[in-house]
mmCIF file of C-alpha atoms in Angstrom:
data_model
loop_
_atom_site.group_PDB
_atom_site.id
_atom_site.type_symbol
_atom_site.label_atom_id
_atom_site.label_comp_id
_atom_site.label_asym_id
_atom_site.label_seq_id
_atom_site.Cartn_x
_atom_site.Cartn_y
_atom_site.Cartn_z
ATOM 1 C CA MET A 1 20.101 -2.125 12.047
ATOM 2 C CA PHE A 2 18.982 1.147 11.407
ATOM 3 C CA ASP A 3 18.917 3.883 14.107
ATOM 4 C CA ILE A 4 18.384 7.901 14.025
ATOM 5 C CA LYS A 5 20.386 10.345 15.952
ATOM 6 C CA ASN A 6 19.830 13.385 15.469
ATOM 7 C CA HIS A 7 17.796 13.008 12.597
ATOM 8 C CA ARG A 8 20.428 11.075 11.063
ATOM 9 C CA LEU A 9 20.392 7.533 9.786
ATOM 10 C CA PHE A 10 22.703 5.189 11.167
ATOM 11 C CA GLN A 11 23.303 1.712 10.062
ATOM 12 C CA ASN A 12 24.830 -0.912 12.094
ATOM 13 C CA GLY A 13 26.240 2.165 14.168
ATOM 14 C CA LYS A 14 27.911 4.003 11.395
ATOM 15 C CA GLN A 15 26.344 7.413 9.447
ATOM 16 C CA VAL A 16 25.117 6.000 6.129
ATOM 17 C CA ASP A 17 26.915 8.455 3.313
ATOM 18 C CA TYR A 18 25.424 11.896 3.785
ATOM 19 C CA LYS A 19 25.867 14.484 1.422
ATOM 20 C CA PRO A 20 23.961 17.935 1.573
ATOM 21 C CA THR A 21 21.468 19.364 -0.771
ATOM 22 C CA PRO A 22 20.832 23.020 -0.893
ATOM 23 C CA ASN A 23 16.899 22.343 -1.682
ATOM 24 C CA LYS A 24 15.489 22.110 1.581
ATOM 25 C CA GLY A 25 13.557 24.591 3.800
ATOM 26 C CA SER A 26 12.751 25.039 7.332
ATOM 27 C CA THR A 27 11.958 22.514 10.036
ATOM 28 C CA ILE A 28 9.499 20.527 10.218
ATOM 29 C CA THR A 29 7.387 17.435 12.397
ATOM 30 C CA PRO A 30 7.021 14.567 10.010
ATOM 31 C CA GLU A 31 3.758 12.780 10.177
ATOM 32 C CA TRP A 32 4.059 10.444 6.746
ATOM 33 C CA LEU A 33 6.212 8.583 4.602
ATOM 34 C CA VAL A 34 6.016 9.220 0.816
ATOM 35 C CA MET A 35 7.784 6.564 -1.741
ATOM 36 C CA HIS A 36 9.472 7.670 -4.946
ATOM 37 C CA TYR A 37 11.310 6.168 -7.324
ATOM 38 C CA THR A 38 13.713 8.449 -9.400
ATOM 39 C CA ALA A 39 13.041 7.891 -13.373
ATOM 40 C CA GLY A 40 16.809 6.501 -14.099
ATOM 41 C CA GLY A 41 18.899 3.791 -13.231
ATOM 42 C CA SER A 42 21.753 5.785 -12.296
ATOM 43 C CA TYR A 43 22.342 5.962 -8.343
ATOM 44 C CA ASN A 44 25.311 8.636 -8.225
ATOM 45 C CA GLY A 45 23.224 10.611 -11.554
ATOM 46 C CA ALA A 46 20.071 10.712 -8.879
ATOM 47 C CA ILE A 47 21.830 12.196 -5.877
ATOM 48 C CA ASN A 48 24.019 14.610 -8.113
ATOM 49 C CA TRP A 49 20.674 15.871 -9.441
ATOM 50 C CA LEU A 50 19.003 16.076 -6.237
ATOM 51 C CA VAL A 51 22.437 18.431 -5.120
ATOM 52 C CA ASN A 52 22.282 20.472 -7.291
ATOM 53 C CA PRO A 53 20.731 23.752 -6.829
ATOM 54 C CA ALA A 54 19.426 23.926 -10.746
ATOM 55 C CA ALA A 55 17.057 20.979 -9.801
ATOM 56 C CA GLN A 56 15.016 22.586 -7.970
ATOM 57 C CA ALA A 57 14.094 18.818 -5.933
ATOM 58 C CA SER A 58 15.533 16.682 -3.235
ATOM 59 C CA ALA A 59 14.317 14.238 -0.519
ATOM 60 C CA HIS A 60 15.886 12.785 2.139
ATOM 61 C CA LEU A 61 17.042 9.606 1.199
ATOM 62 C CA VAL A 62 18.644 7.983 -2.541
ATOM 63 C CA ILE A 63 18.735 3.967 -2.048
ATOM 64 C CA GLY A 64 20.019 2.227 -4.891
ATOM 65 C CA PHE A 65 19.816 -1.481 -6.407
ATOM 66 C CA ASP A 66 21.922 -2.864 -4.170
ATOM 67 C CA GLY A 67 21.067 -1.115 -1.059
ATOM 68 C CA GLU A 68 23.458 1.488 -1.258
ATOM 69 C CA ILE A 69 22.288 4.669 1.013
ATOM 70 C CA THR A 70 22.893 8.163 0.961
ATOM 71 C CA GLN A 71 21.223 11.394 2.879
ATOM 72 C CA LEU A 72 20.360 14.420 1.896
ATOM 73 C CA ALA A 73 18.946 16.528 4.518
ATOM 74 C CA PRO A 74 18.078 15.639 8.505
ATOM 75 C CA PHE A 75 14.716 13.892 8.444
ATOM 76 C CA ASN A 76 12.831 16.918 10.488
ATOM 77 C CA VAL A 77 14.085 19.684 7.560
ATOM 78 C CA LYS A 78 11.894 19.896 4.834
ATOM 79 C CA THR A 79 13.025 18.653 1.384
ATOM 80 C CA TRP A 80 11.588 19.727 -1.774
ATOM 81 C CA HIS A 81 10.022 15.836 -2.847
ATOM 82 C CA ALA A 82 6.065 16.358 -2.934
ATOM 83 C CA GLY A 83 5.426 19.174 -5.526
ATOM 84 C CA LYS A 84 1.702 19.943 -5.859
ATOM 85 C CA SER A 85 0.120 17.377 -4.108
ATOM 86 C CA PHE A 86 -2.763 16.111 -1.533
ATOM 87 C CA TRP A 87 -3.798 13.902 0.947
ATOM 88 C CA LYS A 88 -6.240 13.838 3.956
ATOM 89 C CA GLY A 89 -7.097 17.078 3.502
ATOM 90 C CA ILE A 90 -3.639 18.939 3.457
ATOM 91 C CA HIS A 91 -1.963 20.917 0.821
ATOM 92 C CA PHE A 92 1.552 20.518 -0.453
ATOM 93 C CA LEU A 93 3.054 17.692 1.817
ATOM 94 C CA ASN A 94 7.132 18.565 1.708
ATOM 95 C CA LYS A 95 5.674 20.433 4.948
ATOM 96 C CA ASN A 96 4.709 17.352 6.888
ATOM 97 C CA THR A 97 6.512 14.272 4.806
ATOM 98 C CA ILE A 98 10.208 12.392 4.680
ATOM 99 C CA GLY A 99 10.578 11.616 1.137
ATOM 100 C CA ILE A 100 12.086 8.227 0.202
ATOM 101 C CA GLU A 101 13.772 7.821 -3.825
ATOM 102 C CA LEU A 102 14.656 4.611 -4.958
ATOM 103 C CA VAL A 103 16.685 4.076 -8.219
ATOM 104 C CA ASN A 104 14.581 2.757 -10.201
ATOM 105 C CA LYS A 105 13.705 4.027 -14.253
ATOM 106 C CA GLY A 106 9.919 3.205 -14.040
ATOM 107 C CA PHE A 107 8.760 2.907 -17.595
ATOM 108 C CA ASN A 108 11.455 3.734 -18.874
ATOM 109 C CA VAL A 109 12.293 0.389 -19.018
ATOM 110 C CA GLY A 110 15.592 -0.435 -21.154
ATOM 111 C CA ALA A 111 16.950 -3.884 -22.626
ATOM 112 C CA GLY A 112 18.199 -6.018 -20.136
ATOM 113 C CA ASP A 113 15.858 -4.669 -17.436
ATOM 114 C CA ASP A 114 13.805 -6.739 -15.039
ATOM 115 C CA PHE A 115 10.014 -5.734 -15.514
ATOM 116 C CA ILE A 116 6.447 -6.611 -15.272
ATOM 117 C CA GLU A 117 3.649 -5.647 -17.499
ATOM 118 C CA ALA A 118 0.756 -3.457 -15.640
ATOM 119 C CA ARG A 119 -1.667 -0.957 -16.070
ATOM 120 C CA HIS A 120 -0.902 1.599 -13.481
ATOM 121 C CA LYS A 121 -3.798 1.877 -10.739
ATOM 122 C CA ASN A 122 -4.472 5.682 -11.786
ATOM 123 C CA GLY A 123 -5.032 4.932 -15.126
ATOM 124 C CA GLY A 124 -3.142 5.049 -18.047
ATOM 125 C CA PRO A 125 -1.749 2.576 -21.222
ATOM 126 C CA ILE A 126 -0.630 -0.961 -20.260
ATOM 127 C CA ARG A 127 3.645 -0.308 -19.500
ATOM 128 C CA LYS A 128 6.593 -2.030 -18.877
ATOM 129 C CA TRP A 129 7.558 -1.449 -15.349
ATOM 130 C CA GLN A 130 10.982 -1.733 -14.097
ATOM 131 C CA THR A 131 10.973 -4.146 -11.116
ATOM 132 C CA TYR A 132 12.461 -3.147 -7.808
ATOM 133 C CA PRO A 133 15.395 -5.737 -6.545
ATOM 134 C CA GLN A 134 14.550 -7.426 -3.445
ATOM 135 C CA VAL A 135 17.503 -6.299 -1.795
ATOM 136 C CA GLN A 136 16.396 -2.341 -2.449
ATOM 137 C CA ILE A 137 13.107 -3.044 -1.104
ATOM 138 C CA ASP A 138 14.221 -4.845 2.252
ATOM 139 C CA ILE A 139 16.268 -2.106 3.269
ATOM 140 C CA SER A 140 13.754 0.270 2.547
ATOM 141 C CA ALA A 141 11.372 -1.245 4.596
ATOM 142 C CA GLN A 142 13.860 -1.955 7.583
ATOM 143 C CA ILE A 143 14.453 2.382 7.067
ATOM 144 C CA ALA A 144 10.482 2.811 6.859
ATOM 145 C CA VAL A 145 10.057 0.594 10.367
ATOM 146 C CA ALA A 146 12.867 3.019 11.968
ATOM 147 C CA LEU A 147 11.399 6.413 10.762
ATOM 148 C CA LYS A 148 8.044 4.754 11.996
ATOM 149 C CA ASP A 149 9.420 4.302 15.531
ATOM 150 C CA LYS A 150 11.299 7.841 15.355
ATOM 151 C CA TYR A 151 8.389 10.133 14.277
ATOM 152 C CA ASP A 152 5.489 7.844 15.118
ATOM 153 C CA LEU A 153 4.599 8.298 11.351
ATOM 154 C CA SER A 154 0.824 7.096 10.614
ATOM 155 C CA GLU A 155 1.192 6.733 6.948
ATOM 156 C CA VAL A 156 3.053 5.178 3.958
ATOM 157 C CA LEU A 157 2.227 6.457 0.408
ATOM 158 C CA GLY A 158 3.063 6.648 -2.925
ATOM 159 C CA HIS A 159 3.774 9.767 -4.975
ATOM 160 C CA ASP A 160 1.167 8.498 -6.981
ATOM 161 C CA ASP A 161 -1.331 9.209 -4.163
ATOM 162 C CA ILE A 162 -0.695 12.260 -3.297
ATOM 163 C CA SER A 163 -0.477 13.575 -6.778
ATOM 164 C CA PRO A 164 -2.362 11.544 -8.689
ATOM 165 C CA GLY A 165 -2.599 11.888 -12.848
ATOM 166 C CA ARG A 166 0.785 14.167 -12.380
ATOM 167 C CA LYS A 167 3.079 11.219 -10.825
ATOM 168 C CA SER A 168 3.154 7.422 -11.336
ATOM 169 C CA ASP A 169 6.359 6.558 -9.262
ATOM 170 C CA PRO A 170 6.732 4.097 -7.415
ATOM 171 C CA GLY A 171 4.460 2.743 -9.904
ATOM 172 C CA PRO A 172 2.744 -0.997 -9.834
ATOM 173 C CA ALA A 173 6.088 -2.603 -9.784
ATOM 174 C CA PHE A 174 6.182 -1.026 -5.921
ATOM 175 C CA ASP A 175 4.286 -3.611 -4.132
ATOM 176 C CA MET A 176 2.149 -0.946 -1.409
ATOM 177 C CA ASP A 177 0.430 -3.155 0.306
ATOM 178 C CA GLN A 178 3.237 -5.904 1.341
ATOM 179 C CA PHE A 179 5.458 -2.363 2.086
ATOM 180 C CA ARG A 180 2.944 -0.997 4.469
ATOM 181 C CA GLY A 181 2.350 -4.306 6.207
ATOM 182 C CA ARG A 182 6.227 -4.610 6.491
ATOM 183 C CA MET A 183 6.515 -0.986 7.809
ATOM 184 C CA PHE A 184 3.427 -1.386 9.982
ATOM 185 C CA GLY A 185 3.320 -4.934 11.441
ATOM 186 C CA ARG A 186 3.908 -7.501 8.898
ATOM 187 C CA ASN A 187 7.588 -7.520 9.585
ATOM 188 C CA GLU A 188 10.141 -10.568 8.420
ATOM 189 C CA ASP A 189 11.758 -12.991 11.734
ATOM 190 C CA ASP A 190 15.577 -12.622 11.457
ATOM 191 C CA ASN A 191 15.230 -16.322 9.297
ATOM 192 C CA GLY A 192 13.401 -14.343 6.480
ATOM 193 C CA GLY A 193 10.151 -15.477 7.520
ATOM 194 C CA LEU A 194 6.798 -13.637 8.269
ATOM 195 C CA SER A 195 6.015 -12.946 12.139
ATOM 196 C CA GLU A 196 2.702 -14.385 13.271
ATOM 197 C CA VAL A 197 1.928 -10.400 13.109
ATOM 198 C CA GLY A 198 -1.170 -9.423 10.321
ATOM 199 C CA VAL A 199 -0.750 -12.779 8.338
ATOM 200 C CA SER A 200 -3.336 -14.770 6.709
ATOM 201 C CA ASP A 201 -4.139 -18.529 8.083
ATOM 202 C CA ASP A 202 -5.444 -19.376 4.477
ATOM 203 C CA LEU A 203 -4.032 -22.732 3.974
ATOM 204 C CA ALA A 204 -3.737 -23.857 0.047
ATOM 205 C CA ILE A 205 -2.546 -27.133 -1.640
ATOM 206 C CA VAL A 206 -0.184 -27.037 -5.004
ATOM 207 C CA ASP A 207 -1.924 -28.718 -7.612
ATOM 208 C CA THR A 208 -0.685 -28.740 -11.185
ATOM 209 C CA GLY A 209 -2.713 -31.745 -11.657
ATOM 210 C CA ASN A 210 0.844 -33.679 -12.263
ATOM 211 C CA PRO A 211 2.961 -34.232 -8.953
ATOM 212 C CA ASP A 212 6.038 -34.264 -11.798
ATOM 213 C CA ASP A 213 5.186 -30.557 -12.171
ATOM 214 C CA SER A 214 5.718 -27.916 -9.966
ATOM 215 C CA LEU A 215 4.211 -24.087 -9.738
ATOM 216 C CA ASN A 216 6.706 -20.944 -10.342
ATOM 217 C CA MET A 217 6.664 -18.543 -7.684
ATOM 218 C CA ARG A 218 7.945 -15.790 -9.133
ATOM 219 C CA ARG A 219 9.102 -12.027 -7.908
ATOM 220 C CA TRP A 220 5.830 -9.733 -9.127
ATOM 221 C CA PRO A 221 2.531 -11.073 -10.229
ATOM 222 C CA SER A 222 3.547 -11.607 -14.566
ATOM 223 C CA LEU A 223 4.641 -14.211 -16.580
ATOM 224 C CA GLU A 224 7.565 -12.299 -17.232
ATOM 225 C CA SER A 225 8.958 -12.272 -13.619
ATOM 226 C CA ALA A 226 11.654 -13.979 -12.358
ATOM 227 C CA ILE A 227 11.230 -17.013 -10.703
ATOM 228 C CA ILE A 228 11.940 -17.218 -7.107
ATOM 229 C CA GLU A 229 11.682 -21.233 -7.120
ATOM 230 C CA PRO A 230 9.605 -23.666 -7.971
ATOM 231 C CA ILE A 231 7.237 -25.331 -5.582
ATOM 232 C CA PRO A 232 6.646 -28.833 -5.918
ATOM 233 C CA HIS A 233 3.272 -30.740 -6.344
ATOM 234 C CA GLY A 234 1.455 -31.140 -3.141
ATOM 235 C CA ALA A 235 3.604 -28.821 -1.373
ATOM 236 C CA LYS A 236 0.924 -26.294 1.411
ATOM 237 C CA VAL A 237 1.314 -22.948 1.216
ATOM 238 C CA MET A 238 0.348 -19.704 3.217
ATOM 239 C CA VAL A 239 -1.918 -17.488 1.212
ATOM 240 C CA ILE A 240 -1.028 -13.729 2.163
ATOM 241 C CA ARG A 241 -3.928 -12.716 -0.368
ATOM 242 C CA ARG A 242 -6.004 -13.627 -3.472
ATOM 243 C CA ASN A 243 -6.674 -12.307 -6.724
ATOM 244 C CA PRO A 244 -5.905 -8.418 -5.277
ATOM 245 C CA GLY A 245 -6.973 -5.376 -7.496
ATOM 246 C CA GLN A 246 -5.789 -5.876 -11.133
ATOM 247 C CA HIS A 247 -3.743 -8.969 -10.464
ATOM 248 C CA ASP A 248 -7.093 -10.967 -10.382
ATOM 249 C CA LYS A 249 -5.528 -14.076 -11.581
ATOM 250 C CA TRP A 250 -2.461 -14.029 -8.882
ATOM 251 C CA SER A 251 -1.682 -15.051 -5.624
ATOM 252 C CA GLU A 252 0.612 -13.925 -3.139
ATOM 253 C CA VAL A 253 1.824 -16.854 -1.100
ATOM 254 C CA PHE A 254 4.856 -17.441 1.644
ATOM 255 C CA TYR A 255 7.213 -20.790 1.154
ATOM 256 C CA ASN A 256 10.089 -22.108 2.289
ATOM 257 C CA ASN A 257 10.724 -18.743 3.721
ATOM 258 C CA GLN A 258 10.153 -16.556 0.932
ATOM 259 C CA ILE A 259 7.123 -14.260 -0.388
ATOM 260 C CA GLY A 260 5.985 -14.135 -3.900
ATOM 261 C CA TRP A 261 2.941 -14.875 -6.333
ATOM 262 C CA VAL A 262 1.518 -17.566 -8.288
ATOM 263 C CA VAL A 263 -1.542 -18.470 -10.826
ATOM 264 C CA THR A 264 -4.502 -18.624 -8.455
ATOM 265 C CA HIS A 265 -5.548 -21.300 -10.354
ATOM 266 C CA TYR A 266 -2.983 -23.708 -8.955
ATOM 267 C CA LEU A 267 -4.150 -23.490 -5.486
ATOM 268 C CA LYS A 268 -6.823 -25.807 -3.778
#
């Protein structure tokens, strides 16, 4: 679906929208990918700001809620997305990274927004964090794979990994472990299921305690998250991971060609 020609992104043979930013530097050799959120809900607003010289900021791509894509600079040109940053002995990572901005409000959640409640991995209070639509994640993951293949990228990181304490994006609503798995090995097949690469063989039975009840599989590990679909009592699910980190009461599972989260207590 995605291809890169002359450091420009193409989707189904057609170049994606391109709006050049003046906020850029010299040629780079990309090594890593860095994911960001825009901290706002407007796709056009984010683009307009990142092409404004007054912003003193930019990125290579902006991806909207519905999977819209705009490229702001060739992938081999430095953009100003990382700022003061550090990873593996290297400072100021604009010089070796590609930056993707996902339209997302972060913890600036408004009425009607889907969200999870969580504490950031780097600390701070429990907050509401806007969730990322699945289409946005899927498009981003497909682009990440194309970038990895083109530039032999070895890492995908969050802005909060390379600037901890200073930056909070892409935040706890962005499942970096799953995204990293899709970029570097655990890809989805054409039917929306998982390939065998890197997938756990841990099978579990859903036990709700009542044959007439079902277990809700949710988009994110939170009772406030949207329900993907109910899983019937007695159904088998593939467990991708159990009780990870801050989500120690949840498990990520694969069921009916979908990935989601369930309360671990109901898996036997």
